Amino acid sequence: MISIRKVAVCLGVCFAPMVFAQQATEPNFVDHVAPIIYENCVECHRPGSIAPMTLIDYETVRAWGPVIKDRVVRRKMPPYFIDKTVGVQSFEDDRSLTDEEIATIAAWVDAGSPQGDISNLPAVPEFEDSVAWTLEDEMGRPPDLIIPIPEPFMVPADGPNWWMTFYSDTGLTEDRWIKAFETKPSAEGFPVVHHAVTSMEFPEGGGGFLSEYALGKTADINPPGTGQLIKAGTRLIWNVHYASSPDGLDRTDRTRLALWFLPKGEEPEHELIRAHMADNEDLDLPGGEAAIRTDGYEFLDKNIRITTFQPHLHNLGTRQCIEVIYQDNRRQTLSCADWDFGWHIAYNYAEDVQPLIPKGSMLHVTSWYNNSPSNPWAGDSRNWVGFGQRSTDDMSFSWISYYELTDEEYEAAVEERFSQINSGSD
Ligand code: HEC
């Protein structure tokens, strides 16, 4: 990979680290940048997917170079906004770039985006837009229940962004435990569906968050020993973000949610719950202000193990943090993430770092908002904004997935965590 010229210049005076340093400051597209882009970007930045441009051939990537550098340096792309400097740092499905990858892209753009030897270009990854369920193999059978949005939804080529709420009857006649779920836009709808979130409404009230889809995360198998309860007569509430297709075509979507159940009669050890936490509905977001903060609290009367953190704000949101306040007033930040209303992202903690929270603790969620012209999502920043359901109103809470632990289970989980740390697998 090191050019003959560089080797020649180094002859006699260079040693290995210097060669590497030189290589790192002069990256080229073929050897250094294409592997990063193909691995992390083309899933969305390719024909027939959701992003506005493809990032496959050298000429196009070079032309977009300065914008790419800006987005990756500010960690706006790929869309995964967890703050790398605070809190828990190990996630499943973490799609963010490493500091080295970001530095490589930035250095490449600064160096004038050299191509390298095009005959060494790595193969462009292939994607299957098939409508088959990806979990089918792993679960060993087709889904037990498939629930589509109620009607096909047409997204015109030149339409605005849509945030649709739909209701679907599940037709369930008995209570079941969900083992796994997968959300899929229809083949034609694939490029226009940015995210799809579902929650359940039980006939007698209650329910909760069920699933989250954003491109790249289609399926979940609930952690071993857990399941989600779905009751007979449940109504599904959809929240789907549609955006016009980058290929300029009208497209009709019929997104579906597929469920796999635990065998009848089998109860999971723990019920996995996805719930709003630390709601604050007393929002006061004055027009023209760029850094407004709100706080929400949730008292925990049970020990819990948190599996997922998903901030929830609307147009004006910019960032959310979640911390735990223990009974002795010690505080620990669990996570912070920036917010972009175009992306609803669930941050799934890796199993060995899922926060274990003792009962009697308080979850504290802090959210920040920008109601000034510097926020492109702000409608008219002369206006005051408060709490409400429209995306031009705002909200403040976290979706938290968790399961409860008895005191014994909690002690055992803490002990296991300490022994992991002591054995050096931190
Ligand atoms: C999960 C899908 C997805 C992934 C992965 C992704 N992008 Fe994007 N990207 C989008 C979408 C959708 C947009 C347009 C909406 C937005 O900006 O949020 C976009 C916008 C952009 C823009 C701005 C385009 C403009 O017109 O201003 C750049 C630059 C960009 N992406 C670069 C990248 C790079 C580089 C990577 C990989 C390191 C990447 N993206 C990964 C979906 C994705």
Tab-separated table of C-alpha atoms and ligand atoms in Angstrom:
chain	number	residue	atom	x	y	z
A	1	MET	CA	0.000	0.000	0.000
A	2	ILE	CA	2.939	2.338	0.455
A	3	SER	CA	3.938	3.788	-2.878
A	4	ILE	CA	7.373	3.092	-4.294
A	5	ARG	CA	8.154	6.785	-4.117
A	6	LYS	CA	7.534	6.941	-0.387
A	7	VAL	CA	9.646	3.873	0.230
A	8	ALA	CA	12.420	5.338	-1.878
A	9	VAL	CA	12.338	8.612	0.035
A	10	CYS	CA	12.543	6.707	3.251
A	11	LEU	CA	15.351	4.377	2.298
A	12	GLY	CA	18.043	4.372	4.872
A	13	VAL	CA	16.382	6.849	7.227
A	14	CYS	CA	12.879	5.546	7.824
A	15	PHE	CA	11.743	3.135	10.454
A	16	ALA	CA	8.367	1.474	10.643
A	17	PRO	CA	6.410	3.946	12.816
A	18	MET	CA	7.398	6.817	10.569
A	19	VAL	CA	6.172	4.943	7.525
A	20	PHE	CA	2.848	4.367	9.230
A	21	ALA	CA	2.600	7.980	10.298
A	22	GLN	CA	3.225	9.080	6.756
A	23	GLN	CA	0.684	6.637	5.417
A	24	ALA	CA	-1.908	7.837	7.906
A	25	THR	CA	-1.511	11.460	6.856
A	26	GLU	CA	-1.888	10.685	3.159
A	27	PRO	CA	-4.820	8.356	2.820
A	28	ASN	CA	-6.275	7.601	-0.600
A	29	PHE	CA	-9.759	6.568	-1.663
A	30	VAL	CA	-9.055	3.018	-2.792
A	31	ASP	CA	-7.050	1.802	0.175
A	32	HIS	CA	-8.337	3.852	3.069
A	33	VAL	CA	-11.606	5.654	2.460
A	34	ALA	CA	-13.619	3.227	0.314
A	35	PRO	CA	-13.420	0.439	2.934
A	36	ILE	CA	-14.862	2.808	5.573
A	37	ILE	CA	-17.620	4.110	3.292
A	38	TYR	CA	-18.577	0.662	1.964
A	39	GLU	CA	-18.764	-0.725	5.468
A	40	ASN	CA	-20.631	2.158	7.105
A	41	CYS	CA	-22.480	4.249	4.538
A	42	VAL	CA	-23.585	2.482	1.358
A	43	GLU	CA	-26.299	0.529	3.093
A	44	CYS	CA	-28.229	3.813	2.897
A	45	HIS	CA	-26.151	5.721	0.325
A	46	ARG	CA	-26.839	3.520	-2.711
A	47	PRO	CA	-29.503	3.369	-5.415
A	48	GLY	CA	-32.921	2.360	-4.078
A	49	SER	CA	-32.185	3.197	-0.448
A	50	ILE	CA	-33.137	6.164	1.730
A	51	ALA	CA	-30.212	8.583	1.439
A	52	PRO	CA	-30.188	11.520	-1.007
A	53	MET	CA	-27.011	10.453	-2.820
A	54	THR	CA	-25.044	7.282	-3.483
A	55	LEU	CA	-21.499	7.052	-2.128
A	56	ILE	CA	-20.015	4.285	-4.243
A	57	ASP	CA	-17.820	5.564	-7.054
A	58	TYR	CA	-14.745	7.680	-6.506
A	59	GLU	CA	-15.950	10.737	-8.462
A	60	THR	CA	-19.140	11.112	-6.442
A	61	VAL	CA	-17.495	10.567	-3.076
A	62	ARG	CA	-14.795	13.052	-3.993
A	63	ALA	CA	-17.373	15.651	-5.067
A	64	TRP	CA	-19.179	15.250	-1.719
A	65	GLY	CA	-15.859	15.204	0.175
A	66	PRO	CA	-16.142	18.491	2.121
A	67	VAL	CA	-19.756	17.794	3.135
A	68	ILE	CA	-18.847	14.243	4.146
A	69	LYS	CA	-15.975	15.528	6.233
A	70	ASP	CA	-18.262	18.021	7.966
A	71	ARG	CA	-20.929	15.405	8.767
A	72	VAL	CA	-18.559	12.709	10.018
A	73	VAL	CA	-16.405	15.083	12.089
A	74	ARG	CA	-19.529	16.409	13.816
A	75	ARG	CA	-20.769	12.794	14.170
A	76	LYS	CA	-23.978	13.611	12.273
A	77	MET	CA	-23.299	10.690	9.936
A	78	PRO	CA	-23.696	7.764	10.193
A	79	PRO	CA	-26.818	8.487	12.263
A	80	TYR	CA	-25.837	7.252	15.729
A	81	PHE	CA	-25.591	10.114	18.159
A	82	ILE	CA	-24.457	8.610	21.452
A	83	ASP	CA	-21.951	10.840	23.246
A	84	LYS	CA	-18.614	9.020	23.196
A	85	THR	CA	-17.183	10.953	26.101
A	86	VAL	CA	-19.590	10.125	28.894
A	87	GLY	CA	-21.475	7.185	30.367
A	88	VAL	CA	-21.756	3.611	29.159
A	89	GLN	CA	-19.792	3.059	25.966
A	90	SER	CA	-20.612	-0.408	24.740
A	91	PHE	CA	-23.678	-0.919	22.564
A	92	GLU	CA	-25.094	-3.525	20.268
A	93	ASP	CA	-25.621	-2.289	16.693
A	94	ASP	CA	-23.307	0.689	17.285
A	95	ARG	CA	-22.953	2.133	13.809
A	96	SER	CA	-20.745	5.094	14.690
A	97	LEU	CA	-17.288	5.569	13.209
A	98	THR	CA	-14.152	5.264	15.311
A	99	ASP	CA	-11.972	8.328	15.914
A	100	GLU	CA	-9.383	6.800	13.549
A	101	GLU	CA	-11.936	6.357	10.765
A	102	ILE	CA	-13.082	9.954	11.158
A	103	ALA	CA	-9.478	11.177	11.125
A	104	THR	CA	-8.787	9.160	7.968
A	105	ILE	CA	-11.742	10.683	6.103
A	106	ALA	CA	-10.856	14.206	7.251
A	107	ALA	CA	-7.191	13.788	6.274
A	108	TRP	CA	-8.203	12.406	2.874
A	109	VAL	CA	-10.419	15.413	2.115
A	110	ASP	CA	-7.713	17.814	3.345
A	111	ALA	CA	-5.161	16.107	1.104
A	112	GLY	CA	-7.305	16.843	-1.972
A	113	SER	CA	-9.050	13.434	-2.060
A	114	PRO	CA	-6.452	11.345	-3.939
A	115	GLN	CA	-7.785	8.257	-5.703
A	116	GLY	CA	-5.076	5.611	-5.273
A	117	ASP	CA	-4.712	2.629	-7.583
A	118	ILE	CA	-8.267	2.053	-8.834
A	119	SER	CA	-7.543	-1.564	-9.772
A	120	ASN	CA	-7.380	-2.330	-6.025
A	121	LEU	CA	-10.836	-0.915	-5.297
A	122	PRO	CA	-12.607	-3.234	-2.845
A	123	ALA	CA	-15.807	-4.920	-4.001
A	124	VAL	CA	-18.957	-2.873	-3.430
A	125	PRO	CA	-21.040	-4.715	-0.851
A	126	GLU	CA	-24.276	-6.235	-2.087
A	127	PHE	CA	-27.589	-5.804	-0.373
A	128	GLU	CA	-30.739	-7.762	-0.659
A	129	ASP	CA	-33.923	-5.722	-0.679
A	130	SER	CA	-35.906	-8.908	-0.593
A	131	VAL	CA	-39.133	-8.849	1.367
A	132	ALA	CA	-38.360	-12.103	3.178
A	133	TRP	CA	-38.051	-11.887	6.961
A	134	THR	CA	-34.422	-11.866	8.077
A	135	LEU	CA	-35.275	-13.601	11.364
A	136	GLU	CA	-36.945	-16.544	9.644
A	137	ASP	CA	-33.773	-18.664	9.622
A	138	GLU	CA	-32.819	-17.944	13.180
A	139	MET	CA	-36.334	-18.496	14.506
A	140	GLY	CA	-36.739	-21.607	12.356
A	141	ARG	CA	-40.187	-20.641	11.085
A	142	PRO	CA	-42.140	-17.832	9.447
A	143	PRO	CA	-43.636	-15.234	11.809
A	144	ASP	CA	-46.588	-16.229	13.970
A	145	LEU	CA	-48.404	-12.965	13.295
A	146	ILE	CA	-47.945	-10.240	10.664
A	147	ILE	CA	-49.596	-6.862	11.221
A	148	PRO	CA	-49.493	-4.333	8.354
A	149	ILE	CA	-50.296	-0.636	8.555
A	150	PRO	CA	-54.034	-0.362	7.915
A	151	GLU	CA	-53.874	0.960	4.336
A	152	PRO	CA	-51.113	1.376	1.750
A	153	PHE	CA	-49.598	4.859	2.070
A	154	MET	CA	-48.456	6.823	-0.986
A	155	VAL	CA	-45.440	9.108	-0.655
A	156	PRO	CA	-45.290	11.465	-3.638
A	157	ALA	CA	-41.963	12.186	-5.335
A	158	ASP	CA	-42.007	15.835	-4.308
A	159	GLY	CA	-43.786	15.614	-0.964
A	160	PRO	CA	-42.662	16.954	2.398
A	161	ASN	CA	-41.620	14.795	5.344
A	162	TRP	CA	-44.573	12.982	6.890
A	163	TRP	CA	-44.907	11.711	10.442
A	164	MET	CA	-47.899	9.443	10.285
A	165	THR	CA	-49.865	7.874	13.102
A	166	PHE	CA	-51.729	4.713	12.097
A	167	TYR	CA	-53.770	2.224	14.098
A	168	SER	CA	-53.930	-1.494	13.267
A	169	ASP	CA	-56.006	-4.169	14.940
A	170	THR	CA	-53.860	-7.153	15.798
A	171	GLY	CA	-56.820	-9.565	15.703
A	172	LEU	CA	-55.283	-11.418	18.671
A	173	THR	CA	-57.836	-13.440	20.597
A	174	GLU	CA	-55.547	-14.531	23.456
A	175	ASP	CA	-52.627	-13.087	25.434
A	176	ARG	CA	-49.204	-14.067	24.086
A	177	TRP	CA	-45.542	-13.474	24.951
A	178	ILE	CA	-43.395	-11.928	22.207
A	179	LYS	CA	-40.021	-13.568	21.698
A	180	ALA	CA	-38.906	-11.659	18.612
A	181	PHE	CA	-40.101	-9.027	16.184
A	182	GLU	CA	-39.140	-7.545	12.860
A	183	THR	CA	-40.421	-4.494	10.978
A	184	LYS	CA	-40.288	-4.321	7.185
A	185	PRO	CA	-41.381	-1.686	4.730
A	186	SER	CA	-42.788	-3.193	1.529
A	187	ALA	CA	-40.264	-3.546	-1.308
A	188	GLU	CA	-41.573	-0.446	-3.088
A	189	GLY	CA	-41.811	1.518	0.153
A	190	PHE	CA	-38.294	0.712	1.354
A	191	PRO	CA	-36.633	3.980	0.171
A	192	VAL	CA	-39.273	6.212	1.783
A	193	VAL	CA	-39.520	4.710	5.275
A	194	HIS	CA	-37.055	6.399	7.626
A	195	HIS	CA	-38.356	4.996	10.839
A	196	ALA	CA	-41.337	3.100	12.178
A	197	VAL	CA	-42.071	2.831	15.873
A	198	THR	CA	-44.931	0.771	17.273
A	199	SER	CA	-46.612	0.724	20.633
A	200	MET	CA	-49.476	-1.318	22.020
A	201	GLU	CA	-52.817	-0.205	23.358
A	202	PHE	CA	-54.472	-2.890	25.485
A	203	PRO	CA	-58.280	-3.010	25.478
A	204	GLU	CA	-58.465	-2.176	29.187
A	205	GLY	CA	-55.889	0.623	28.863
A	206	GLY	CA	-52.116	0.487	29.289
A	207	GLY	CA	-49.805	-1.158	26.805
A	208	GLY	CA	-46.460	0.378	25.977
A	209	PHE	CA	-43.716	0.548	23.464
A	210	LEU	CA	-43.312	-2.516	21.279
A	211	SER	CA	-40.737	-2.060	18.559
A	212	GLU	CA	-38.490	0.378	16.766
A	213	TYR	CA	-37.321	0.260	13.181
A	214	ALA	CA	-34.795	2.431	11.449
A	215	LEU	CA	-32.839	1.284	8.463
A	216	GLY	CA	-30.110	-1.112	9.500
A	217	LYS	CA	-31.992	-2.276	12.541
A	218	THR	CA	-34.872	-4.404	11.450
A	219	ALA	CA	-35.189	-7.161	13.981
A	220	ASP	CA	-34.872	-7.883	17.670
A	221	ILE	CA	-34.839	-11.082	19.639
A	222	ASN	CA	-35.686	-10.280	23.245
A	223	PRO	CA	-32.892	-11.171	25.703
A	224	PRO	CA	-32.895	-14.798	26.937
A	225	GLY	CA	-35.407	-15.322	29.724
A	226	THR	CA	-37.480	-12.288	28.720
A	227	GLY	CA	-40.587	-11.666	26.636
A	228	GLN	CA	-43.072	-8.876	26.001
A	229	LEU	CA	-46.708	-9.416	26.807
A	230	ILE	CA	-49.235	-8.619	24.095
A	231	LYS	CA	-52.841	-8.964	25.161
A	232	ALA	CA	-55.916	-10.226	23.346
A	233	GLY	CA	-57.590	-7.363	21.487
A	234	THR	CA	-54.447	-5.175	21.456
A	235	ARG	CA	-54.448	-2.275	19.042
A	236	LEU	CA	-51.117	-1.347	17.471
A	237	ILE	CA	-50.182	2.342	17.217
A	238	TRP	CA	-47.717	3.184	14.467
A	239	ASN	CA	-45.519	6.231	14.212
A	240	VAL	CA	-43.897	6.237	10.778
A	241	HIS	CA	-41.559	8.842	9.312
A	242	TYR	CA	-41.841	9.000	5.526
A	243	ALA	CA	-39.632	11.112	3.262
A	244	SER	CA	-39.802	11.331	-0.530
A	245	SER	CA	-37.780	8.804	-2.455
A	246	PRO	CA	-34.300	9.984	-3.491
A	247	ASP	CA	-34.899	8.433	-6.940
A	248	GLY	CA	-37.734	10.891	-7.642
A	249	LEU	CA	-40.549	8.347	-7.940
A	250	ASP	CA	-43.933	8.196	-6.225
A	251	ARG	CA	-43.829	5.199	-3.934
A	252	THR	CA	-46.519	3.328	-2.059
A	253	ASP	CA	-45.605	1.652	1.186
A	254	ARG	CA	-47.214	-0.960	3.349
A	255	THR	CA	-44.904	-1.496	6.301
A	256	ARG	CA	-45.545	-4.612	8.364
A	257	LEU	CA	-44.599	-5.818	11.812
A	258	ALA	CA	-43.925	-9.533	12.233
A	259	LEU	CA	-44.091	-11.234	15.624
A	260	TRP	CA	-42.725	-14.537	16.862
A	261	PHE	CA	-44.263	-15.775	20.105
A	262	LEU	CA	-43.010	-18.022	22.888
A	263	PRO	CA	-44.763	-21.402	22.756
A	264	LYS	CA	-48.258	-21.306	24.237
A	265	GLY	CA	-48.195	-21.831	27.982
A	266	GLU	CA	-44.518	-20.896	28.318
A	267	GLU	CA	-43.933	-17.877	30.533
A	268	PRO	CA	-40.634	-15.963	30.385
A	269	GLU	CA	-38.656	-15.505	33.579
A	270	HIS	CA	-38.871	-11.709	33.167
A	271	GLU	CA	-41.325	-9.468	31.416
A	272	LEU	CA	-39.435	-7.041	29.206
A	273	ILE	CA	-41.068	-3.652	29.490
A	274	ARG	CA	-40.643	-0.667	27.221
A	275	ALA	CA	-41.957	2.443	28.877
A	276	HIS	CA	-41.883	6.225	28.882
A	277	MET	CA	-39.748	7.336	31.784
A	278	ALA	CA	-39.238	10.707	33.433
A	279	ASP	CA	-41.946	12.435	31.378
A	280	ASN	CA	-42.007	16.175	31.740
A	281	GLU	CA	-45.160	17.702	30.279
A	282	ASP	CA	-44.602	21.085	31.816
A	283	LEU	CA	-42.547	22.455	28.947
A	284	ASP	CA	-41.845	26.137	28.532
A	285	LEU	CA	-39.763	26.753	25.404
A	286	PRO	CA	-39.649	30.521	24.728
A	287	GLY	CA	-39.205	31.734	21.161
A	288	GLY	CA	-35.715	32.801	20.135
A	289	GLU	CA	-33.832	30.854	22.792
A	290	ALA	CA	-31.184	28.391	21.691
A	291	ALA	CA	-30.343	26.491	24.875
A	292	ILE	CA	-33.386	25.617	26.950
A	293	ARG	CA	-33.194	22.819	29.474
A	294	THR	CA	-35.885	20.674	31.063
A	295	ASP	CA	-35.676	17.935	33.687
A	296	GLY	CA	-37.828	14.896	34.375
A	297	TYR	CA	-37.655	12.323	37.165
A	298	GLU	CA	-38.807	8.743	37.639
A	299	PHE	CA	-38.737	7.101	41.035
A	300	LEU	CA	-37.982	3.368	40.891
A	301	ASP	CA	-39.698	1.189	43.469
A	302	LYS	CA	-38.220	-1.984	41.903
A	303	ASN	CA	-34.701	-3.094	41.010
A	304	ILE	CA	-34.327	-2.942	37.240
A	305	ARG	CA	-31.927	-3.934	34.505
A	306	ILE	CA	-31.992	-1.485	31.609
A	307	THR	CA	-31.499	-2.898	28.112
A	308	THR	CA	-32.274	0.125	25.905
A	309	PHE	CA	-32.204	3.925	26.065
A	310	GLN	CA	-34.052	5.851	23.377
A	311	PRO	CA	-34.409	9.618	23.751
A	312	HIS	CA	-37.729	11.102	22.705
A	313	LEU	CA	-38.022	14.758	21.787
A	314	HIS	CA	-39.644	16.623	18.894
A	315	ASN	CA	-38.552	19.284	16.413
A	316	LEU	CA	-36.824	21.543	18.900
A	317	GLY	CA	-34.876	18.864	20.769
A	318	THR	CA	-31.081	18.854	20.501
A	319	ARG	CA	-29.828	16.502	23.211
A	320	GLN	CA	-30.842	14.248	26.069
A	321	CYS	CA	-28.970	12.740	29.020
A	322	ILE	CA	-30.056	10.129	31.511
A	323	GLU	CA	-28.499	9.679	34.929
A	324	VAL	CA	-29.279	7.703	38.043
A	325	ILE	CA	-29.465	9.327	41.472
A	326	TYR	CA	-28.934	6.687	44.168
A	327	GLN	CA	-30.460	6.845	47.611
A	328	ASP	CA	-27.198	8.116	49.077
A	329	ASN	CA	-27.254	10.963	46.521
A	330	ARG	CA	-24.426	9.587	44.430
A	331	ARG	CA	-25.141	10.292	40.778
A	332	GLN	CA	-23.965	8.483	37.697
A	333	THR	CA	-24.551	9.419	34.077
A	334	LEU	CA	-25.783	6.447	32.074
A	335	SER	CA	-25.838	8.021	28.611
A	336	CYS	CA	-26.105	11.226	26.635
A	337	ALA	CA	-27.086	11.443	22.996
A	338	ASP	CA	-27.591	14.274	20.556
A	339	TRP	CA	-31.014	14.487	18.970
A	340	ASP	CA	-32.131	14.975	15.375
A	341	PHE	CA	-35.877	14.690	14.823
A	342	GLY	CA	-35.263	12.872	11.531
A	343	TRP	CA	-33.827	9.883	13.370
A	344	HIS	CA	-35.376	7.948	16.240
A	345	ILE	CA	-32.564	5.705	17.406
A	346	ALA	CA	-32.663	3.047	20.093
A	347	TYR	CA	-29.344	2.610	21.895
A	348	ASN	CA	-29.142	-1.008	22.999
A	349	TYR	CA	-26.657	-1.563	25.812
A	350	ALA	CA	-24.313	-4.524	25.398
A	351	GLU	CA	-25.345	-7.236	27.821
A	352	ASP	CA	-22.299	-7.001	30.087
A	353	VAL	CA	-22.847	-3.274	30.718
A	354	GLN	CA	-26.652	-3.062	30.950
A	355	PRO	CA	-27.235	-0.683	33.869
A	356	LEU	CA	-28.326	-2.434	37.094
A	357	ILE	CA	-30.339	0.028	39.147
A	358	PRO	CA	-31.337	-0.661	42.754
A	359	LYS	CA	-34.840	0.182	43.919
A	360	GLY	CA	-35.186	3.499	45.682
A	361	SER	CA	-33.147	5.207	42.994
A	362	MET	CA	-34.324	8.026	40.779
A	363	LEU	CA	-33.830	8.247	37.038
A	364	HIS	CA	-33.181	11.814	36.001
A	365	VAL	CA	-33.603	12.786	32.351
A	366	THR	CA	-32.316	16.150	31.135
A	367	SER	CA	-33.315	17.426	27.710
A	368	TRP	CA	-32.151	20.446	25.729
A	369	TYR	CA	-33.991	22.410	23.048
A	370	ASN	CA	-33.203	25.045	20.481
A	371	ASN	CA	-36.157	27.304	19.629
A	372	SER	CA	-34.112	29.774	17.592
A	373	PRO	CA	-33.440	30.292	13.867
A	374	SER	CA	-30.218	28.245	14.171
A	375	ASN	CA	-32.383	25.107	14.466
A	376	PRO	CA	-33.462	24.090	10.948
A	377	TRP	CA	-36.349	22.074	12.436
A	378	ALA	CA	-37.853	25.078	14.278
A	379	GLY	CA	-41.012	26.162	12.439
A	380	ASP	CA	-41.188	29.836	13.384
A	381	SER	CA	-38.886	30.557	16.260
A	382	ARG	CA	-40.772	33.693	17.265
A	383	ASN	CA	-43.346	31.348	18.787
A	384	TRP	CA	-43.469	29.905	22.265
A	385	VAL	CA	-43.712	26.104	22.259
A	386	GLY	CA	-45.100	23.822	24.921
A	387	PHE	CA	-45.949	20.166	25.432
A	388	GLY	CA	-48.175	18.430	22.886
A	389	GLN	CA	-48.666	15.618	20.406
A	390	ARG	CA	-47.923	17.462	17.141
A	391	SER	CA	-44.286	17.460	16.105
A	392	THR	CA	-44.443	21.278	16.266
A	393	ASP	CA	-45.278	20.866	19.958
A	394	ASP	CA	-42.573	19.239	21.995
A	395	MET	CA	-41.993	16.415	24.439
A	396	SER	CA	-39.462	15.224	26.954
A	397	PHE	CA	-39.033	11.631	28.056
A	398	SER	CA	-36.927	8.543	27.437
A	399	TRP	CA	-38.171	5.246	26.097
A	400	ILE	CA	-36.555	2.730	28.426
A	401	SER	CA	-36.587	-1.029	27.949
A	402	TYR	CA	-35.962	-2.920	31.143
A	403	TYR	CA	-36.907	-5.843	33.265
A	404	GLU	CA	-37.449	-6.078	37.003
A	405	LEU	CA	-35.152	-7.995	39.315
A	406	THR	CA	-35.992	-9.405	42.732
A	407	ASP	CA	-33.535	-8.450	45.475
A	408	GLU	CA	-31.832	-11.833	45.076
A	409	GLU	CA	-31.584	-11.516	41.308
A	410	TYR	CA	-30.261	-7.990	41.689
A	411	GLU	CA	-27.536	-9.073	44.169
A	412	ALA	CA	-26.552	-11.939	41.880
A	413	ALA	CA	-26.352	-9.653	38.844
A	414	VAL	CA	-24.199	-7.134	40.727
A	415	GLU	CA	-21.905	-9.898	41.945
A	416	GLU	CA	-21.552	-11.236	38.417
A	417	ARG	CA	-20.695	-7.743	37.189
A	418	PHE	CA	-17.967	-7.319	39.821
A	419	SER	CA	-16.449	-10.686	39.016
A	420	GLN	CA	-16.379	-9.718	35.312
A	421	ILE	CA	-14.591	-6.488	36.182
A	422	ASN	CA	-12.146	-8.234	38.541
A	423	SER	CA	-11.330	-10.861	35.954
A	424	GLY	CA	-10.258	-8.018	33.697
A	425	SER	CA	-12.997	-8.246	31.061
A	426	ASP	CA	-13.910	-4.607	31.422
B	1	HEC	C1	-28.997	4.591	8.195
B	1	HEC	C2	-28.813	5.213	6.925
B	1	HEC	C3	-27.573	6.043	6.676
B	1	HEC	C4	-26.270	5.722	6.939
B	1	HEC	C5	-25.726	4.436	7.531
B	1	HEC	C6	-25.476	6.847	6.507
B	1	HEC	N1	-26.291	7.829	6.008
B	1	HEC	FE1	-25.703	9.671	5.357
B	1	HEC	N2	-27.645	10.213	5.115
B	1	HEC	C7	-28.738	9.380	5.265
B	1	HEC	C8	-29.959	10.155	5.004
B	1	HEC	C9	-31.373	9.608	5.036
B	1	HEC	C10	-29.567	11.478	4.736
B	1	HEC	C11	-30.471	12.695	4.461
B	1	HEC	C12	-31.186	13.112	5.711
B	1	HEC	C13	-30.286	13.525	6.826
B	1	HEC	O1	-29.320	14.278	6.580
B	1	HEC	O2	-30.521	13.108	7.971
B	1	HEC	C14	-28.106	11.482	4.817
B	1	HEC	C15	-27.319	12.608	4.612
B	1	HEC	C16	-25.937	12.587	4.477
B	1	HEC	C17	-25.128	13.715	4.118
B	1	HEC	C18	-25.636	15.129	3.832
B	1	HEC	C19	-26.216	15.224	2.470
B	1	HEC	C20	-26.725	16.630	2.188
B	1	HEC	O3	-27.418	16.791	1.168
B	1	HEC	O4	-26.460	17.539	2.976
B	1	HEC	C21	-23.836	13.284	4.076
B	1	HEC	C22	-22.617	14.096	3.675
B	1	HEC	C23	-23.828	11.891	4.448
B	1	HEC	N3	-25.134	11.493	4.700
B	1	HEC	C24	-22.709	11.102	4.535
B	1	HEC	C25	-22.695	9.826	5.107
B	1	HEC	C26	-21.493	9.080	5.346
B	1	HEC	C27	-20.087	9.530	4.985
B	1	HEC	C28	-21.877	7.913	5.946
B	1	HEC	C29	-20.999	6.798	6.442
B	1	HEC	C30	-19.800	7.156	7.178
B	1	HEC	C31	-23.323	7.923	6.048
B	1	HEC	N4	-23.770	9.113	5.539
B	1	HEC	C32	-24.097	6.907	6.598
B	1	HEC	C33	-28.708	8.053	5.623
B	1	HEC	C34	-27.571	7.373	6.080
